[in-house]
PDB file of N, CA and C in Angstrom:
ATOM      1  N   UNK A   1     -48.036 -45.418 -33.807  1.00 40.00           N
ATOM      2  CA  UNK A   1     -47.328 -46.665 -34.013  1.00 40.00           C
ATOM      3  C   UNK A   1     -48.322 -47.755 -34.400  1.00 40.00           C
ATOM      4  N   UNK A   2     -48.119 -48.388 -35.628  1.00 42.00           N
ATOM      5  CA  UNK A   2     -48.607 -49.248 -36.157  1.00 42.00           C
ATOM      6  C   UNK A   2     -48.332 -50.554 -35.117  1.00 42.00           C
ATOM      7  N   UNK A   3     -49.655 -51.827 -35.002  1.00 40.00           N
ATOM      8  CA  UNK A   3     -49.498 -52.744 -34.067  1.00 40.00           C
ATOM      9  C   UNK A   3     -50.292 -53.892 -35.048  1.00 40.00           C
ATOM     10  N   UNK A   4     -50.023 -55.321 -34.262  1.00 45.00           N
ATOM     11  CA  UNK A   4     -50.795 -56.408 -35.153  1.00 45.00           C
ATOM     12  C   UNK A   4     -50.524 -56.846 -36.030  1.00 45.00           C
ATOM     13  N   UNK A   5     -49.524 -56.473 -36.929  1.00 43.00           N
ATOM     14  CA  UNK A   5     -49.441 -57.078 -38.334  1.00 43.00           C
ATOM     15  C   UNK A   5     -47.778 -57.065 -38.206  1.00 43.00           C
ATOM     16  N   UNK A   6     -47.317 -58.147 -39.196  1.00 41.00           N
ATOM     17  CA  UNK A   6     -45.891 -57.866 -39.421  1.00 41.00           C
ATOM     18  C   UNK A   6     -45.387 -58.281 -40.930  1.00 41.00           C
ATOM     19  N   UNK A   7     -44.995 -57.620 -41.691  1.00 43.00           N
ATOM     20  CA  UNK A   7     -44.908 -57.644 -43.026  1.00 43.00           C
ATOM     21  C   UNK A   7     -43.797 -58.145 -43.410  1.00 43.00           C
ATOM     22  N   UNK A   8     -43.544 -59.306 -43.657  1.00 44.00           N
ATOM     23  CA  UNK A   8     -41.954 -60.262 -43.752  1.00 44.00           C
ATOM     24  C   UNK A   8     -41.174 -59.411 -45.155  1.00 44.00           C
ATOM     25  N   UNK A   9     -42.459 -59.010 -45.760  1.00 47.00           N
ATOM     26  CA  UNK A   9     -41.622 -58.806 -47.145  1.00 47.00           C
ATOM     27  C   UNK A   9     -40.749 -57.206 -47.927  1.00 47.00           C
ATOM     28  N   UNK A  10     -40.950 -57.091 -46.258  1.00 44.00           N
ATOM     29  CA  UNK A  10     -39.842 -55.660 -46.376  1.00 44.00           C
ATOM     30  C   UNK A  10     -39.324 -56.005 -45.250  1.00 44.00           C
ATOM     31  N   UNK A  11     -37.356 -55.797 -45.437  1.00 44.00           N
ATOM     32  CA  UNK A  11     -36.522 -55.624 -44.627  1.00 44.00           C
ATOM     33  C   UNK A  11     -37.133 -55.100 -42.954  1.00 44.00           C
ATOM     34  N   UNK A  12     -36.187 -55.736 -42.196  1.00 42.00           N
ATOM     35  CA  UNK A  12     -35.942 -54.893 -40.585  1.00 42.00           C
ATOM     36  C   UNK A  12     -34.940 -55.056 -40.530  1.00 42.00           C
ATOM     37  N   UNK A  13     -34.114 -53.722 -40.170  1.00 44.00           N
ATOM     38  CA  UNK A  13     -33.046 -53.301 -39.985  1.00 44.00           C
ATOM     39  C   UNK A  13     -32.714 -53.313 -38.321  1.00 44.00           C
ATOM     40  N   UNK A  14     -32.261 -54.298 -37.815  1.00 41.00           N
ATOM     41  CA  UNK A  14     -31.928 -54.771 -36.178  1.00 41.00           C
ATOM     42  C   UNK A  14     -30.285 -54.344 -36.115  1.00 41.00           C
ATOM     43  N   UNK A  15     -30.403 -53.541 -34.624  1.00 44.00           N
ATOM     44  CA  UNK A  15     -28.754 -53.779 -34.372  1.00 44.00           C
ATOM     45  C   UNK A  15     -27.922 -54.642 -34.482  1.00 44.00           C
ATOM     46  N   UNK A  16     -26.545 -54.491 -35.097  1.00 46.00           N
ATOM     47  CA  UNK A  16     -25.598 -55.836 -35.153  1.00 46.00           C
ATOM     48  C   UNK A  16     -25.326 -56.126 -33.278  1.00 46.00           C
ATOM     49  N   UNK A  17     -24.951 -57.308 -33.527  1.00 46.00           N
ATOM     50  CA  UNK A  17     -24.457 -57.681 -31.902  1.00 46.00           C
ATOM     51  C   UNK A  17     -23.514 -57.538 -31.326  1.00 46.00           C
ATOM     52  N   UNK A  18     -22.482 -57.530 -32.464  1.00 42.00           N
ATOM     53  CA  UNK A  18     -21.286 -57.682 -31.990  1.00 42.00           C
ATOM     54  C   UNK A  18     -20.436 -56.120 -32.273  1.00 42.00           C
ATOM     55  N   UNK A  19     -21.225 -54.995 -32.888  1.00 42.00           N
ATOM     56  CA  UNK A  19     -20.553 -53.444 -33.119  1.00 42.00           C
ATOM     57  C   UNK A  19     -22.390 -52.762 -32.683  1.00 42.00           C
ATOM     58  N   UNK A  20     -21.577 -51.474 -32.192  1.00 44.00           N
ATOM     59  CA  UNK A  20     -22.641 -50.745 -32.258  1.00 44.00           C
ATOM     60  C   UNK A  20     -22.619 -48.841 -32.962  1.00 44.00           C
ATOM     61  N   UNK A  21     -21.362 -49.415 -33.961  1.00 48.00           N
ATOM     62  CA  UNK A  21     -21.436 -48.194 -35.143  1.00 48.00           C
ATOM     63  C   UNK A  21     -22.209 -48.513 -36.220  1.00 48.00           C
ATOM     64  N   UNK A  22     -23.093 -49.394 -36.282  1.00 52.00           N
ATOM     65  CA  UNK A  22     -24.015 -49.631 -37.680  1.00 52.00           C
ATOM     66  C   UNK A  22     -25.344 -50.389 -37.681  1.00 52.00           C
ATOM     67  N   UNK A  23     -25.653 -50.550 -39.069  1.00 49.00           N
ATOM     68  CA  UNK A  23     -26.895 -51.737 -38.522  1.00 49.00           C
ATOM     69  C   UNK A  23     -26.834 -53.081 -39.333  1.00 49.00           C
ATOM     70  N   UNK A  24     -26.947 -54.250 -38.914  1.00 51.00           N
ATOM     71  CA  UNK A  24     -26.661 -55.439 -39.616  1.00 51.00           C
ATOM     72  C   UNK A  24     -27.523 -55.232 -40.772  1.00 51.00           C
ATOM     73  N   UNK A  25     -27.189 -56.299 -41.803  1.00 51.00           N
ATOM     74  CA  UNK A  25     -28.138 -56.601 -43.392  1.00 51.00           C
ATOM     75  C   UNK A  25     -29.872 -57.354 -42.637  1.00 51.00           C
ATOM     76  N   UNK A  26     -30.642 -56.999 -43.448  1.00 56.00           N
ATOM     77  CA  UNK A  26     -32.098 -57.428 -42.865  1.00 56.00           C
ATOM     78  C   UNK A  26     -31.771 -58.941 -42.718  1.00 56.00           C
ATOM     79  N   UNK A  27     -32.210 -59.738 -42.326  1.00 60.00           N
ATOM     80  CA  UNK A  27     -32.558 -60.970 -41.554  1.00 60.00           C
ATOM     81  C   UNK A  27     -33.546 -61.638 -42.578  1.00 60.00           C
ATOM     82  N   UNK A  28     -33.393 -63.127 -43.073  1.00 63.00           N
ATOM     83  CA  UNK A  28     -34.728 -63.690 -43.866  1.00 63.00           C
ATOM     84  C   UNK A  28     -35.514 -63.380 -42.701  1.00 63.00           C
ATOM     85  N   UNK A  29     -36.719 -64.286 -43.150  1.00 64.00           N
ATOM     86  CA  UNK A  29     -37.944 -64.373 -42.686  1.00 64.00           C
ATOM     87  C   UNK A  29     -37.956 -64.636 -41.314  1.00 64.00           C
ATOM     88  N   UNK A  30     -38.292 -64.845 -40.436  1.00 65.00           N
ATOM     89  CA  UNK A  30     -38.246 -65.982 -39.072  1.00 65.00           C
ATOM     90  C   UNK A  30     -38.833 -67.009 -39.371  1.00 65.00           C
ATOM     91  N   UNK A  31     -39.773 -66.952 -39.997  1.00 61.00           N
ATOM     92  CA  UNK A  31     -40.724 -68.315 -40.591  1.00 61.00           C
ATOM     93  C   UNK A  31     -40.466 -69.006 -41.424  1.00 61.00           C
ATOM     94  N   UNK A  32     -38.877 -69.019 -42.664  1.00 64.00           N
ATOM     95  CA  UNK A  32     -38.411 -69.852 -43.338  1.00 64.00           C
ATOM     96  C   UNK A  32     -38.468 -71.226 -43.437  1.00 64.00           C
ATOM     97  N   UNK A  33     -38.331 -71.695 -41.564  1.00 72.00           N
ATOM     98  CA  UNK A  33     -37.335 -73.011 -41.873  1.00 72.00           C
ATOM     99  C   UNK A  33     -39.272 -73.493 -41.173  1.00 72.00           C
ATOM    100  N   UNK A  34     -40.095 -72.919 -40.492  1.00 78.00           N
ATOM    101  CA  UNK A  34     -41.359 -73.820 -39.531  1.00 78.00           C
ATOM    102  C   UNK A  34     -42.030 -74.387 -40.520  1.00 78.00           C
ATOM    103  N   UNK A  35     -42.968 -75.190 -39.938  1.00 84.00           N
ATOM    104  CA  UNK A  35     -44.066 -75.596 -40.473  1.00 84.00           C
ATOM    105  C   UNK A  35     -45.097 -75.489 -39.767  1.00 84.00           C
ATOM    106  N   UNK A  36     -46.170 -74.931 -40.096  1.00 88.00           N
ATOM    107  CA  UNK A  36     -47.255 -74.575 -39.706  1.00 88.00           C
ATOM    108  C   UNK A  36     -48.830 -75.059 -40.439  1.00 88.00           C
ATOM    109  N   UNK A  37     -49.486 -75.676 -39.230  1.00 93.00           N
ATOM    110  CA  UNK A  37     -50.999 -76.208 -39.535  1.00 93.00           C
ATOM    111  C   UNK A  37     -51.797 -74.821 -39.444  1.00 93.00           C
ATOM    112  N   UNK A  38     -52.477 -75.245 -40.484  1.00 95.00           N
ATOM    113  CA  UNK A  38     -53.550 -73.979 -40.445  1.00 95.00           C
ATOM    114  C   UNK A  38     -54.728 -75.088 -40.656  1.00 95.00           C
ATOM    115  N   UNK A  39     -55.614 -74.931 -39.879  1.00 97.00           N
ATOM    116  CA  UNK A  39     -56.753 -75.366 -39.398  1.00 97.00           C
ATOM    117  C   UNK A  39     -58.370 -74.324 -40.003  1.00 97.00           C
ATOM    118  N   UNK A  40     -59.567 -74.556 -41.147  1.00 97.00           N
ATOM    119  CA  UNK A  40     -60.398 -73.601 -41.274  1.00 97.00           C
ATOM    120  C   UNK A  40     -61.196 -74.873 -41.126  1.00 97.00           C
ATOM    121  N   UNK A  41     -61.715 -74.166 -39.434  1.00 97.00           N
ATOM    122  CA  UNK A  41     -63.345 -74.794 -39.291  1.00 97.00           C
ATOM    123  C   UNK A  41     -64.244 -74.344 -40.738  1.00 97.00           C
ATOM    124  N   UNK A  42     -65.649 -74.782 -40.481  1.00 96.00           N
ATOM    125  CA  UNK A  42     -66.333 -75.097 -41.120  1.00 96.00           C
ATOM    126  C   UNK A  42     -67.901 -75.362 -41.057  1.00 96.00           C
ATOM    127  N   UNK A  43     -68.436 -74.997 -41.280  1.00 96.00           N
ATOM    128  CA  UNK A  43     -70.448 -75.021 -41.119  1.00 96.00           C
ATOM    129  C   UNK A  43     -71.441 -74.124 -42.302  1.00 96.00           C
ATOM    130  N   UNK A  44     -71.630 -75.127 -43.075  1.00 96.00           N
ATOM    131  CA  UNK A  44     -71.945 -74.706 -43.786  1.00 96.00           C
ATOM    132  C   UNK A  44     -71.736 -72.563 -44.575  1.00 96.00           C
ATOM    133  N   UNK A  45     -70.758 -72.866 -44.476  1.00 96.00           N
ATOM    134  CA  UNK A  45     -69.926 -71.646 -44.879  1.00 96.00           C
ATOM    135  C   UNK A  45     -69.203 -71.697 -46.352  1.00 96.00           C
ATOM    136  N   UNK A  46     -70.190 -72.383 -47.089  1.00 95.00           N
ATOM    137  CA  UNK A  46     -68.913 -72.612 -48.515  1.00 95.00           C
ATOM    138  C   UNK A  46     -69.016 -70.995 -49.340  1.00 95.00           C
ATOM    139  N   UNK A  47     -69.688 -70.350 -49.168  1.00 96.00           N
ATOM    140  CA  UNK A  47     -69.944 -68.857 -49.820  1.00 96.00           C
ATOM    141  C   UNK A  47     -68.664 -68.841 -49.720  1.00 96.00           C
ATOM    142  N   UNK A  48     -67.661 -68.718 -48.159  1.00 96.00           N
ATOM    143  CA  UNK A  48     -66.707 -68.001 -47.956  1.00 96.00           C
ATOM    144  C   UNK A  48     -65.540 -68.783 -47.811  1.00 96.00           C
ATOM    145  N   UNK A  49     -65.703 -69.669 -48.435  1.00 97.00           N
ATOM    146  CA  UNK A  49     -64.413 -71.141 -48.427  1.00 97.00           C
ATOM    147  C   UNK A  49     -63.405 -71.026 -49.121  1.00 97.00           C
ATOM    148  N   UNK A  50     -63.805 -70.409 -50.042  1.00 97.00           N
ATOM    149  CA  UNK A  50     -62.748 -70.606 -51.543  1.00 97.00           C
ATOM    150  C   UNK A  50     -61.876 -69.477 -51.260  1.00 97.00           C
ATOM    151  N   UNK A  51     -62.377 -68.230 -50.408  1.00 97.00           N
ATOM    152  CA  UNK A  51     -61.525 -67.202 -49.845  1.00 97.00           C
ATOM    153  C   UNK A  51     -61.061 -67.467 -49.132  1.00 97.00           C
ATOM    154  N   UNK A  52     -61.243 -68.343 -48.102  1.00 97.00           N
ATOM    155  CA  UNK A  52     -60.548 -68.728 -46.633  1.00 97.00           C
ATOM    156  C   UNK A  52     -58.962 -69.239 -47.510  1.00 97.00           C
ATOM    157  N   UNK A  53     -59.353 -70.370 -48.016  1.00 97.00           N
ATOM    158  CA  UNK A  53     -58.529 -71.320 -49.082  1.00 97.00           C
ATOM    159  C   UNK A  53     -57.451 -71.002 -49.670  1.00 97.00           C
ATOM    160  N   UNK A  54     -58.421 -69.990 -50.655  1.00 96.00           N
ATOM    161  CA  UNK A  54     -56.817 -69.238 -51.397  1.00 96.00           C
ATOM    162  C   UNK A  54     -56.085 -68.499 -50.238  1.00 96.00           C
ATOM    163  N   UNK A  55     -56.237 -67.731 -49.450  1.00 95.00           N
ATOM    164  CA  UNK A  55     -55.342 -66.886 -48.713  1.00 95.00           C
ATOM    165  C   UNK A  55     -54.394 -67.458 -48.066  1.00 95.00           C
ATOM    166  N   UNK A  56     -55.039 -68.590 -47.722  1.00 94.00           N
ATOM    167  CA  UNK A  56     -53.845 -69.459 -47.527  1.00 94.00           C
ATOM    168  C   UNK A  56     -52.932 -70.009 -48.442  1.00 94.00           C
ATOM    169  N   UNK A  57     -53.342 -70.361 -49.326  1.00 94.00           N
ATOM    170  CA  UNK A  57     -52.607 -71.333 -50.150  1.00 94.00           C
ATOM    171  C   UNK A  57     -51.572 -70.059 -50.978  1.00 94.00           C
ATOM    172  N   UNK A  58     -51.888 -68.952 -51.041  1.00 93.00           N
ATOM    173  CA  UNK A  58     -50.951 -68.060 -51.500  1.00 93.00           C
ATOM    174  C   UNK A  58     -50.054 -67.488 -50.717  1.00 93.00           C
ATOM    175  N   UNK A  59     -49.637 -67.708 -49.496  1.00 87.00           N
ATOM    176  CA  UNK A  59     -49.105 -67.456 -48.484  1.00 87.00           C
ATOM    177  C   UNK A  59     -47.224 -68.121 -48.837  1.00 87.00           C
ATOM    178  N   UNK A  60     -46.534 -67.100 -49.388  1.00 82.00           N
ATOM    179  CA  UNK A  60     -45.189 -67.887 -48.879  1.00 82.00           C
ATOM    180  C   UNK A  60     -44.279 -68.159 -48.282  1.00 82.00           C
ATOM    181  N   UNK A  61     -44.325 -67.218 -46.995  1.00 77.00           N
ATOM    182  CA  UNK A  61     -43.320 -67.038 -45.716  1.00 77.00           C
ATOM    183  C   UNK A  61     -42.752 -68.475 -45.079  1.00 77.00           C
ATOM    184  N   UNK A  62     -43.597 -69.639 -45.170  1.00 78.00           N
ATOM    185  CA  UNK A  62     -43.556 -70.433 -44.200  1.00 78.00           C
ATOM    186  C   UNK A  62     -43.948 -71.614 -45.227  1.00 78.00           C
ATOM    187  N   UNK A  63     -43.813 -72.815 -45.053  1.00 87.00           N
ATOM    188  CA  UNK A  63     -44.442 -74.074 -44.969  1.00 87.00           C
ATOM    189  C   UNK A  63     -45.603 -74.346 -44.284  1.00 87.00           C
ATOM    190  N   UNK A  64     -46.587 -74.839 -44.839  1.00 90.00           N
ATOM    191  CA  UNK A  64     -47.750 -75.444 -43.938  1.00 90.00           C
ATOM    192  C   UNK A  64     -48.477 -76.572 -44.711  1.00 90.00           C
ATOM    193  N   UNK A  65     -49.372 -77.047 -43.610  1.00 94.00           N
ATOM    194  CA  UNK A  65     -50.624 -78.120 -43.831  1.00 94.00           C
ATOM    195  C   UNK A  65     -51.769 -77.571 -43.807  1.00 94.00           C
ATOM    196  N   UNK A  66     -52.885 -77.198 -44.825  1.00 96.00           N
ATOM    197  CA  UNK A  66     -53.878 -76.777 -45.059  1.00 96.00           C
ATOM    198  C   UNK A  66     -54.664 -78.254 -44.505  1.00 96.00           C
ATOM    199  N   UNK A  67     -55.603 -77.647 -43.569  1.00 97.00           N
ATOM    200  CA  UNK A  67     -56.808 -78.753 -42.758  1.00 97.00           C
ATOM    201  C   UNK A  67     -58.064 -77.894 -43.155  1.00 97.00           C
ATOM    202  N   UNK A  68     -59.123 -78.469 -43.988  1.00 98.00           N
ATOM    203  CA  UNK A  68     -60.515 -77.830 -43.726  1.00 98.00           C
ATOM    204  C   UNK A  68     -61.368 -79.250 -43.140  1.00 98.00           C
ATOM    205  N   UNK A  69     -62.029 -78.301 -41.860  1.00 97.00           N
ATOM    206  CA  UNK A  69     -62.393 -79.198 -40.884  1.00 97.00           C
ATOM    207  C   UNK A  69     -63.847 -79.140 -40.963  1.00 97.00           C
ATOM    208  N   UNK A  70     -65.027 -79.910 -41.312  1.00 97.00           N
ATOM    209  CA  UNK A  70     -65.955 -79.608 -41.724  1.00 97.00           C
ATOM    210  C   UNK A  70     -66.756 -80.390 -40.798  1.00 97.00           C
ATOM    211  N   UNK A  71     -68.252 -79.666 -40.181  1.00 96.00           N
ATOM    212  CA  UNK A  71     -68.865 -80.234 -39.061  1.00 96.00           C
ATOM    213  C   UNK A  71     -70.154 -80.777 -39.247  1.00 96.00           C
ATOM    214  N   UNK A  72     -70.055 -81.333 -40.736  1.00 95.00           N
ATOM    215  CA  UNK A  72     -71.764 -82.016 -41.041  1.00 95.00           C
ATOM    216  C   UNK A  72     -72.132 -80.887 -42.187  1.00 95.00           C
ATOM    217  N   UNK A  73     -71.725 -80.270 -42.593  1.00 96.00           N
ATOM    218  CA  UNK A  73     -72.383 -79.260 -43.591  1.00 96.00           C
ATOM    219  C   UNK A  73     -72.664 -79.864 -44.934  1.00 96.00           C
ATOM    220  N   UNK A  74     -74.396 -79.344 -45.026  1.00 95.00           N
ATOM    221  CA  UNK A  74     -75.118 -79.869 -46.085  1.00 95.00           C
ATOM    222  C   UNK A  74     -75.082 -79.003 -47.565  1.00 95.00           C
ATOM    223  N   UNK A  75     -74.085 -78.225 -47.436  1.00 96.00           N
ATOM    224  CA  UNK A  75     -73.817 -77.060 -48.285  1.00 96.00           C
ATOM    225  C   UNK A  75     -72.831 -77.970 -49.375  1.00 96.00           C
ATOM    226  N   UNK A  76     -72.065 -77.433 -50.287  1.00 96.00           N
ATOM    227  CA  UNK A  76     -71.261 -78.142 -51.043  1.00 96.00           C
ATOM    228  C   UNK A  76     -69.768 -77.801 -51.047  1.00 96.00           C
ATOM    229  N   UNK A  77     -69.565 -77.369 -49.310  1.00 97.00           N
ATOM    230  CA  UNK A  77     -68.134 -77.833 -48.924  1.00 97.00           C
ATOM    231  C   UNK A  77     -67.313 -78.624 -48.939  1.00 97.00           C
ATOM    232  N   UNK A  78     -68.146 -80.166 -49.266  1.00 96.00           N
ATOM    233  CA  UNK A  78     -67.018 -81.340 -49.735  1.00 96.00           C
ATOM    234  C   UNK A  78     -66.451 -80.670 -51.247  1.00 96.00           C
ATOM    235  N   UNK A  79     -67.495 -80.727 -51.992  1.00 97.00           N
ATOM    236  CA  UNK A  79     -67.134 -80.313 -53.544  1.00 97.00           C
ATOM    237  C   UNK A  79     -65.892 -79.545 -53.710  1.00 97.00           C
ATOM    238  N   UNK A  80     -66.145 -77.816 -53.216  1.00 97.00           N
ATOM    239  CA  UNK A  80     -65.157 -76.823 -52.909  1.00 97.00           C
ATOM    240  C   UNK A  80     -63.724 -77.532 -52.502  1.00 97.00           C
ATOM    241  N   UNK A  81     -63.449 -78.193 -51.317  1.00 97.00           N
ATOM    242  CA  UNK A  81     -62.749 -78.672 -51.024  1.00 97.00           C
ATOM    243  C   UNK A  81     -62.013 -79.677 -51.863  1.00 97.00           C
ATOM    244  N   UNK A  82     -62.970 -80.352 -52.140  1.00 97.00           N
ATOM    245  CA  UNK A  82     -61.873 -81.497 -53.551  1.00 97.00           C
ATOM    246  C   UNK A  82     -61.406 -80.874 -54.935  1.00 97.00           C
ATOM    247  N   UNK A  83     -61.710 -79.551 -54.950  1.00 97.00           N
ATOM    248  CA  UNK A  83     -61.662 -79.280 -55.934  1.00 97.00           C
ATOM    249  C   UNK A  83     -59.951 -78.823 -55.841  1.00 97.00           C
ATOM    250  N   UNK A  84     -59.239 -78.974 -55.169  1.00 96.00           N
ATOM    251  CA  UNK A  84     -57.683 -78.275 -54.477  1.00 96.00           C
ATOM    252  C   UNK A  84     -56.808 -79.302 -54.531  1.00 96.00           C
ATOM    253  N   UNK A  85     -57.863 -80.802 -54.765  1.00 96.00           N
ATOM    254  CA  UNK A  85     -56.834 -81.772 -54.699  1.00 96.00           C
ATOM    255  C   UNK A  85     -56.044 -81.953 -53.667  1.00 96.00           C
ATOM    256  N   UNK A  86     -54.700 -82.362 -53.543  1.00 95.00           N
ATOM    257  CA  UNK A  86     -54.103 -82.408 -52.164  1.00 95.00           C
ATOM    258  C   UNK A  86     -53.521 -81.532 -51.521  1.00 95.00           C
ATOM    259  N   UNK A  87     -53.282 -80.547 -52.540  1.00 94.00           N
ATOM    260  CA  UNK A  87     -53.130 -79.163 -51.664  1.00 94.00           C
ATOM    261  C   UNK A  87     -53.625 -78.889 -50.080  1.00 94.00           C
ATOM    262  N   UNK A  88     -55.058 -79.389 -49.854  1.00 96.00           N
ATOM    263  CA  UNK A  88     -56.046 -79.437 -48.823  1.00 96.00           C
ATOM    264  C   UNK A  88     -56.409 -80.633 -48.656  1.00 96.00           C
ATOM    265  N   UNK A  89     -56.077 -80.767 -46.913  1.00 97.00           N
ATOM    266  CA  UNK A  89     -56.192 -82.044 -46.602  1.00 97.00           C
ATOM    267  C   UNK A  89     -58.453 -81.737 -45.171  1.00 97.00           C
ATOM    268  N   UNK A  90     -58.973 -82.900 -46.101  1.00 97.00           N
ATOM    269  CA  UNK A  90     -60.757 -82.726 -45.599  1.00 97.00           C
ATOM    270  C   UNK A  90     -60.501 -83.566 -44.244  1.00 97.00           C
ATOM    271  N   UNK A  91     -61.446 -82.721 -43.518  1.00 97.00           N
ATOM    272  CA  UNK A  91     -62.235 -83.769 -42.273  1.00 97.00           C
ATOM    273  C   UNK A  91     -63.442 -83.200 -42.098  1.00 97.00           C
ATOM    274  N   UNK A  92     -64.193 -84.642 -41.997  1.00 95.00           N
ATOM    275  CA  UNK A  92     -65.741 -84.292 -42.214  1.00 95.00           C
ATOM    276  C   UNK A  92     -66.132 -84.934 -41.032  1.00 95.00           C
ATOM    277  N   UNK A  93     -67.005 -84.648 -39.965  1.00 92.00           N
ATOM    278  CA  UNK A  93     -67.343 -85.242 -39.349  1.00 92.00           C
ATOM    279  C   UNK A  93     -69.153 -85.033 -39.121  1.00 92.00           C
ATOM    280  N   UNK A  94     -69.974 -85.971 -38.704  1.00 89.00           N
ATOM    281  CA  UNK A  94     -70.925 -85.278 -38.221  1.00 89.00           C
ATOM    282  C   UNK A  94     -71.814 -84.737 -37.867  1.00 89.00           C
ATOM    283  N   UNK A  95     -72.648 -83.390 -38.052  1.00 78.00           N
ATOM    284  CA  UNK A  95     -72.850 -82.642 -36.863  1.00 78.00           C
ATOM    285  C   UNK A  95     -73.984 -83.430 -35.918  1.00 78.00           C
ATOM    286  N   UNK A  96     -73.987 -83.448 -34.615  1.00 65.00           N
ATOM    287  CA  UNK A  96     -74.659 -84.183 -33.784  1.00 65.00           C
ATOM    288  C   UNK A  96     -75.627 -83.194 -32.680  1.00 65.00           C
TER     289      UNK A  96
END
């Protein structure tokens, strides 16, 4: 038995509630109607930014707020980051 992952983009077939000679039509998403913050710390990590980034931003189950949270990095994580426009919302703070 497969564990950890759940794949919105194939059907689950759940018992109906109200009969129990069949099985109801699959169900949208559960995550249709939320909105969800996704939060990618940050330290000098821009090698692996633009991957963090897209995976998110290609994501369509759900609504969200892309945050890259950046902790003083002397790397060119601001750059990366503006480059998304408002897609991605920056916080720079830092490092102490």
């Amino acid at each position: 038995m497969e564990t950890g992952f759940v794949n919105f983009n194939h059907p689950v077939l759940l018992p109906p509630h109200e009969s129990r000679t069949g099985w109801s039509q699959p169900n949208p998403s559960p995550f249709s109607s939320l909105m969800v913050s996704v939060v990618i710390p940050t330290y000098n990590r821009s090698a692996f930014l633009r991957d963090a980034i897209d995976s998110v931003l290609c994501q369509q189950e759900a609504a969200f707020e892309l945050i890259v949270v950046d902790d003083g990095s002397s790397d060119d994580t601001e750059k990366i980051v503006e480059s998304y426009g408002t897609a991605v919302q920056y916080v720079r703070q830092s490092n102490s």
